[in-house]
PDB file of C-alpha atoms in Angstrom:
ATOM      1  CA  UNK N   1      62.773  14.328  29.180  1.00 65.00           C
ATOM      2  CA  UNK N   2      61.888  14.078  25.749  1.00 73.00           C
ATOM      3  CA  UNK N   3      64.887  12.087  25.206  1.00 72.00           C
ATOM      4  CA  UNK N   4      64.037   9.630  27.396  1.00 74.00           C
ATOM      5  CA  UNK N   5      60.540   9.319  26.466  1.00 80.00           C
ATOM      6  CA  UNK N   6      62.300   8.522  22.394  1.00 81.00           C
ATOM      7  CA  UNK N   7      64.548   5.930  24.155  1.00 75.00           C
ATOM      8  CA  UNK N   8      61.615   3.964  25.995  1.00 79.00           C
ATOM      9  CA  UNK N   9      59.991   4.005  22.545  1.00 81.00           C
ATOM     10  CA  UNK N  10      62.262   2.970  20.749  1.00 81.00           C
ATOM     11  CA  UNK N  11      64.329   0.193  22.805  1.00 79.00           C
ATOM     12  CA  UNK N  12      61.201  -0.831  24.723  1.00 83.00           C
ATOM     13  CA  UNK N  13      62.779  -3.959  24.382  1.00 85.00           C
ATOM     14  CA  UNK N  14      66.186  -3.558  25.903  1.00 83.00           C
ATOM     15  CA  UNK N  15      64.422  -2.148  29.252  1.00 84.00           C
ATOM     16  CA  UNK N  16      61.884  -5.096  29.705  1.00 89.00           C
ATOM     17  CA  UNK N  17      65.124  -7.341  29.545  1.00 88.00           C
ATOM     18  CA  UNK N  18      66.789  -5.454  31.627  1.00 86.00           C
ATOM     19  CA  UNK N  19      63.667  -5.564  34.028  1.00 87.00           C
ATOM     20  CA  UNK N  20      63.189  -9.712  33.382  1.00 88.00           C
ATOM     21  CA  UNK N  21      67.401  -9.643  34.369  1.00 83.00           C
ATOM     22  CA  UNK N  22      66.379  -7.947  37.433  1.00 80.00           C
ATOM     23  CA  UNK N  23      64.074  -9.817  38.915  1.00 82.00           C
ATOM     24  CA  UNK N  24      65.984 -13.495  37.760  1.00 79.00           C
ATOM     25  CA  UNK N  25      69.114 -11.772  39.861  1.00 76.00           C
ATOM     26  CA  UNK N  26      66.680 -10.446  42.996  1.00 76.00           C
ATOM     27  CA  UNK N  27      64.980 -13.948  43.023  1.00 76.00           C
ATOM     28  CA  UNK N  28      68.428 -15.979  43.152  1.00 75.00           C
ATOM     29  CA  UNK N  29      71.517 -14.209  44.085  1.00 68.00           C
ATOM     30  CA  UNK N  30      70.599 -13.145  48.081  1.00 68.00           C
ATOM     31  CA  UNK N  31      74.098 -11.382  49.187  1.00 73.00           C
ATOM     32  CA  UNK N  32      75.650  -7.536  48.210  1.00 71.00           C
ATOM     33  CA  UNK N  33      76.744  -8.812  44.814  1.00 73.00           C
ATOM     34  CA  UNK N  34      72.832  -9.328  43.925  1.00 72.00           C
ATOM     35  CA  UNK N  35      72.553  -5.011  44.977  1.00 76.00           C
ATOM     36  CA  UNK N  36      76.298  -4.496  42.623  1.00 79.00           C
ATOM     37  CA  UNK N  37      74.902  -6.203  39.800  1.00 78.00           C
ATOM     38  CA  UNK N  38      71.064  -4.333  40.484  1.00 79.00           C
ATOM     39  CA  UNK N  39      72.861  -0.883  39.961  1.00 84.00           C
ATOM     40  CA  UNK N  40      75.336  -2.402  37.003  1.00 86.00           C
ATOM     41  CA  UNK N  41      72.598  -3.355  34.754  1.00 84.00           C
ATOM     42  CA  UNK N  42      70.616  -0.012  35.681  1.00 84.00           C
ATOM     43  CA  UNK N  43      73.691   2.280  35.157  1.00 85.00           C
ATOM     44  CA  UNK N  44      74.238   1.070  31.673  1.00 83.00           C
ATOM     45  CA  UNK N  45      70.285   1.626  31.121  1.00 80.00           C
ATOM     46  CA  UNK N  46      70.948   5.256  32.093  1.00 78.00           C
ATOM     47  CA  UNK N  47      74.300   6.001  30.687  1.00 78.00           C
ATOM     48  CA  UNK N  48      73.089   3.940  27.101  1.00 74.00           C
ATOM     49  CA  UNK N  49      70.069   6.169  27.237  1.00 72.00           C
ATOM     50  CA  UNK N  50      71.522   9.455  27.969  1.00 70.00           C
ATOM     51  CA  UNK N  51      74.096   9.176  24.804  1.00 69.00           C
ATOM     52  CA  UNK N  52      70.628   8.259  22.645  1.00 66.00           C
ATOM     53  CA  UNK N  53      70.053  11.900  21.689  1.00 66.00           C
ATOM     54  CA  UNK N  54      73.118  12.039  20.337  1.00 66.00           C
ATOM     55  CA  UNK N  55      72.655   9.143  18.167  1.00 68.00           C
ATOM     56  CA  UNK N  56      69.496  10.472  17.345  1.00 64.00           C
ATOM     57  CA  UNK N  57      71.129  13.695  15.974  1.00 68.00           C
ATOM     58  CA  UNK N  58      73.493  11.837  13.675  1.00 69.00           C
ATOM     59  CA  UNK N  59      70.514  10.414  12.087  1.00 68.00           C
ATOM     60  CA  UNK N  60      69.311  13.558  11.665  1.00 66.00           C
ATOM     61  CA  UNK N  61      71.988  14.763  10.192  1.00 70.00           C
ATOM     62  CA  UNK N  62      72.701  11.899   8.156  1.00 73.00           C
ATOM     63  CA  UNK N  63      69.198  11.724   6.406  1.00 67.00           C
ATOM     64  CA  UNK N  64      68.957  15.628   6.054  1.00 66.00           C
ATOM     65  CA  UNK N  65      71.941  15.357   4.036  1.00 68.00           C
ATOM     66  CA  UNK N  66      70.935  12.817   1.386  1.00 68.00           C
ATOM     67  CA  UNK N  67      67.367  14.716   1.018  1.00 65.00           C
ATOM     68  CA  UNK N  68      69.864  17.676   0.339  1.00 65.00           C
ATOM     69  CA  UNK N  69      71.749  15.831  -2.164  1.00 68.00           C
ATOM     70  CA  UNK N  70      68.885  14.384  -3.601  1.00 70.00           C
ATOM     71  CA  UNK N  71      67.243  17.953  -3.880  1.00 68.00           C
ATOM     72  CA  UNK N  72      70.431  19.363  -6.085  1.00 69.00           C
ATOM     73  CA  UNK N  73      70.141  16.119  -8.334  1.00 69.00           C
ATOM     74  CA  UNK N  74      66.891  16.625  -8.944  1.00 72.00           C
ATOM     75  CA  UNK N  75      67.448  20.459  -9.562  1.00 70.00           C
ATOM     76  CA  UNK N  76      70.399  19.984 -11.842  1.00 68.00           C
ATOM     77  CA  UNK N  77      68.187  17.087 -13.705  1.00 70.00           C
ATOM     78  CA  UNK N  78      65.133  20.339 -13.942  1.00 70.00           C
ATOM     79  CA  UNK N  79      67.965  22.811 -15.633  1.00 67.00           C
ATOM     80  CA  UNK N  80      68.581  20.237 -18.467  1.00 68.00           C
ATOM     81  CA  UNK N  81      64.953  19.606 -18.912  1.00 69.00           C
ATOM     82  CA  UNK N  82      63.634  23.580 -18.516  1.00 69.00           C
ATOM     83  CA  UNK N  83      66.868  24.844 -20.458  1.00 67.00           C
ATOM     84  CA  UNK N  84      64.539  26.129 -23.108  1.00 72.00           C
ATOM     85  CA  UNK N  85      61.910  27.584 -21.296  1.00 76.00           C
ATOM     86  CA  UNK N  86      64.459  29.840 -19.203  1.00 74.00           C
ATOM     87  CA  UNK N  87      64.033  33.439 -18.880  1.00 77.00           C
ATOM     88  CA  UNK N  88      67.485  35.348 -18.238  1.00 76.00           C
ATOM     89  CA  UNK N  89      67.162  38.202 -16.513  1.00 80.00           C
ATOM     90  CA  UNK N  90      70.114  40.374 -16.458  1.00 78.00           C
ATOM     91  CA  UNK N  91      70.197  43.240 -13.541  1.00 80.00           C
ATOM     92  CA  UNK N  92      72.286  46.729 -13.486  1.00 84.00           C
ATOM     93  CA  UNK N  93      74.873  45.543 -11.038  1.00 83.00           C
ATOM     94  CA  UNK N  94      75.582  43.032 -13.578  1.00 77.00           C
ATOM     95  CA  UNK N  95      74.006  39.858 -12.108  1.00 81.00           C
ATOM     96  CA  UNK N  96      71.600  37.648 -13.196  1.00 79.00           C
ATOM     97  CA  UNK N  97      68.586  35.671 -12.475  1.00 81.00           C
ATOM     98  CA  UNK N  98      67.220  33.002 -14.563  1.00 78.00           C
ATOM     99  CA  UNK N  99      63.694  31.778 -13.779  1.00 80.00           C
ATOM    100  CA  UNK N 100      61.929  28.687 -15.191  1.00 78.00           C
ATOM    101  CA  UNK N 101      58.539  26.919 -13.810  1.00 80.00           C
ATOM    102  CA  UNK N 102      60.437  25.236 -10.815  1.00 76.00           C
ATOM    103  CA  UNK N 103      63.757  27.165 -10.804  1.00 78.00           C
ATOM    104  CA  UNK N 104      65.299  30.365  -9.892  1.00 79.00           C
ATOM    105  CA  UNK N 105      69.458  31.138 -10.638  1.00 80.00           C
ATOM    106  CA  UNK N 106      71.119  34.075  -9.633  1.00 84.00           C
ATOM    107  CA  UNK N 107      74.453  35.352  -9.826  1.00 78.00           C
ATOM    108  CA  UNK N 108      77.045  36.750 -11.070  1.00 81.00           C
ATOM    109  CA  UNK N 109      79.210  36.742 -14.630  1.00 75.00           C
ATOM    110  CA  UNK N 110      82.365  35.062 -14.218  1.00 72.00           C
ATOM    111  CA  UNK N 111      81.411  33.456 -10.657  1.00 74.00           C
ATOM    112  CA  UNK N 112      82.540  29.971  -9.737  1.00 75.00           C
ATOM    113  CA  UNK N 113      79.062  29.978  -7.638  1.00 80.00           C
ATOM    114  CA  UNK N 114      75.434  30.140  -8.144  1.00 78.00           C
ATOM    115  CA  UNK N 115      72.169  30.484  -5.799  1.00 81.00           C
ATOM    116  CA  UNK N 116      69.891  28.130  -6.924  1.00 79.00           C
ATOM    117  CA  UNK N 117      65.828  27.811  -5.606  1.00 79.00           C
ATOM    118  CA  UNK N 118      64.317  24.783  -6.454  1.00 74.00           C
ATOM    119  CA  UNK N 119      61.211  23.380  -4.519  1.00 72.00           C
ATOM    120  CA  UNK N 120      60.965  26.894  -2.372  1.00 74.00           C
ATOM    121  CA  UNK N 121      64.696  25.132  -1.015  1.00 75.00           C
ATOM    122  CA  UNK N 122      68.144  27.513  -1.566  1.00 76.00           C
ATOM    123  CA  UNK N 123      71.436  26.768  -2.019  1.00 74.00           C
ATOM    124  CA  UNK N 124      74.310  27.150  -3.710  1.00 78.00           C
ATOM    125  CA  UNK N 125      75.882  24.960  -6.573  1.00 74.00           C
ATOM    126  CA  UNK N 126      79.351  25.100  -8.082  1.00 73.00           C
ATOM    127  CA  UNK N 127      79.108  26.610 -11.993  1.00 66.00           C
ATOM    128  CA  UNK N 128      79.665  23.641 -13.544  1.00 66.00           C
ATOM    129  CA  UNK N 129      79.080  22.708 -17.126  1.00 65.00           C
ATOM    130  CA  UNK N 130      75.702  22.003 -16.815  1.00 64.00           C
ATOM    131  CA  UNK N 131      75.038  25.115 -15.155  1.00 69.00           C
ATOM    132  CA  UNK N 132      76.869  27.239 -17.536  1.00 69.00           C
ATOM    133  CA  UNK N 133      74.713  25.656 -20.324  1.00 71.00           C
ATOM    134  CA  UNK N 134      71.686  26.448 -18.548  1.00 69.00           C
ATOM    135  CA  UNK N 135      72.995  29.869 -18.286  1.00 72.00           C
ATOM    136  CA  UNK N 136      73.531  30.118 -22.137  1.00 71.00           C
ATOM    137  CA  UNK N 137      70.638  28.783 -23.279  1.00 67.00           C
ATOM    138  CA  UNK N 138      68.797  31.224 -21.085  1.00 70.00           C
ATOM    139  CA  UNK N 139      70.584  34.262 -22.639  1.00 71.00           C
ATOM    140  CA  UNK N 140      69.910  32.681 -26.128  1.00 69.00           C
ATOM    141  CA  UNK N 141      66.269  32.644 -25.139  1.00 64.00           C
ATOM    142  CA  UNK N 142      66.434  36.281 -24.043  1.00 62.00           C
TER     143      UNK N 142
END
């Protein structure tokens, strides 16, 4: 239902024309073909609306996506600027965990991958060079 309630919202529009193309084909055409072309125009109301969720998803997904994106940009841009301010932590299993005012690393020596918290969000970023230097200047701040 909720679907359909987003739909009417959002292509108001489309169903008052399809209500004005309604009544112009009621008031003129007077035979069966006036009934075919009735249940045309509704069917593709109801068959356009009922595919709207998943357009709706794909949105979703889409825009969740680039805020993720945007999120590890803005993290990788925070271990550049908080590279001196990082304290290196290392634990007895031989991992690590750096922690600055807005970030959090762990993992492990030698691992292509790290968990990164930034903004109370997780994920995980490749070791790349910038991460590596974060990591170093963390253990030369140790």
């Amino acid at each position: 239902m909720d679907q359909w309630i987003s739909f009417a919202q959002d292509r108001w529009y489309l169903i008052v024309g399809a209500i004005i193309v309604l009544f112009i084909v009621i008031g003129i055409v007077k035979t069966v073909v006036k009934w075919v072309v009735v249940l045309v125009i509704v069917g593709a109301l109801i068959v356009y609306g009922a595919s709207y969720k998943d357009k709706i998803k794909d949105i979703g997904t889409t825009v969740i996506s680039q805020v993720s994106d945007d999120i590890k940009d803005k993290a990788v841009s925070a271990l550049t600027s908080e590279a001196k301010e990082a304290k290196f932590k290392a634990n007895p299993d031989g991992s690590f965990l750096i922690t600055t005012k807005s970030l959090q690393v762990e993992g492990k020596p030698g691992s292509d991958e790290v968990q990164v918290t930034f903004l109370g969000k997780s994920f995980k970023m490749n070791a790349n060079a910038a991460v590596n230097a974060f990591i170093e200047q963390a253990k030369k701040n140790a």
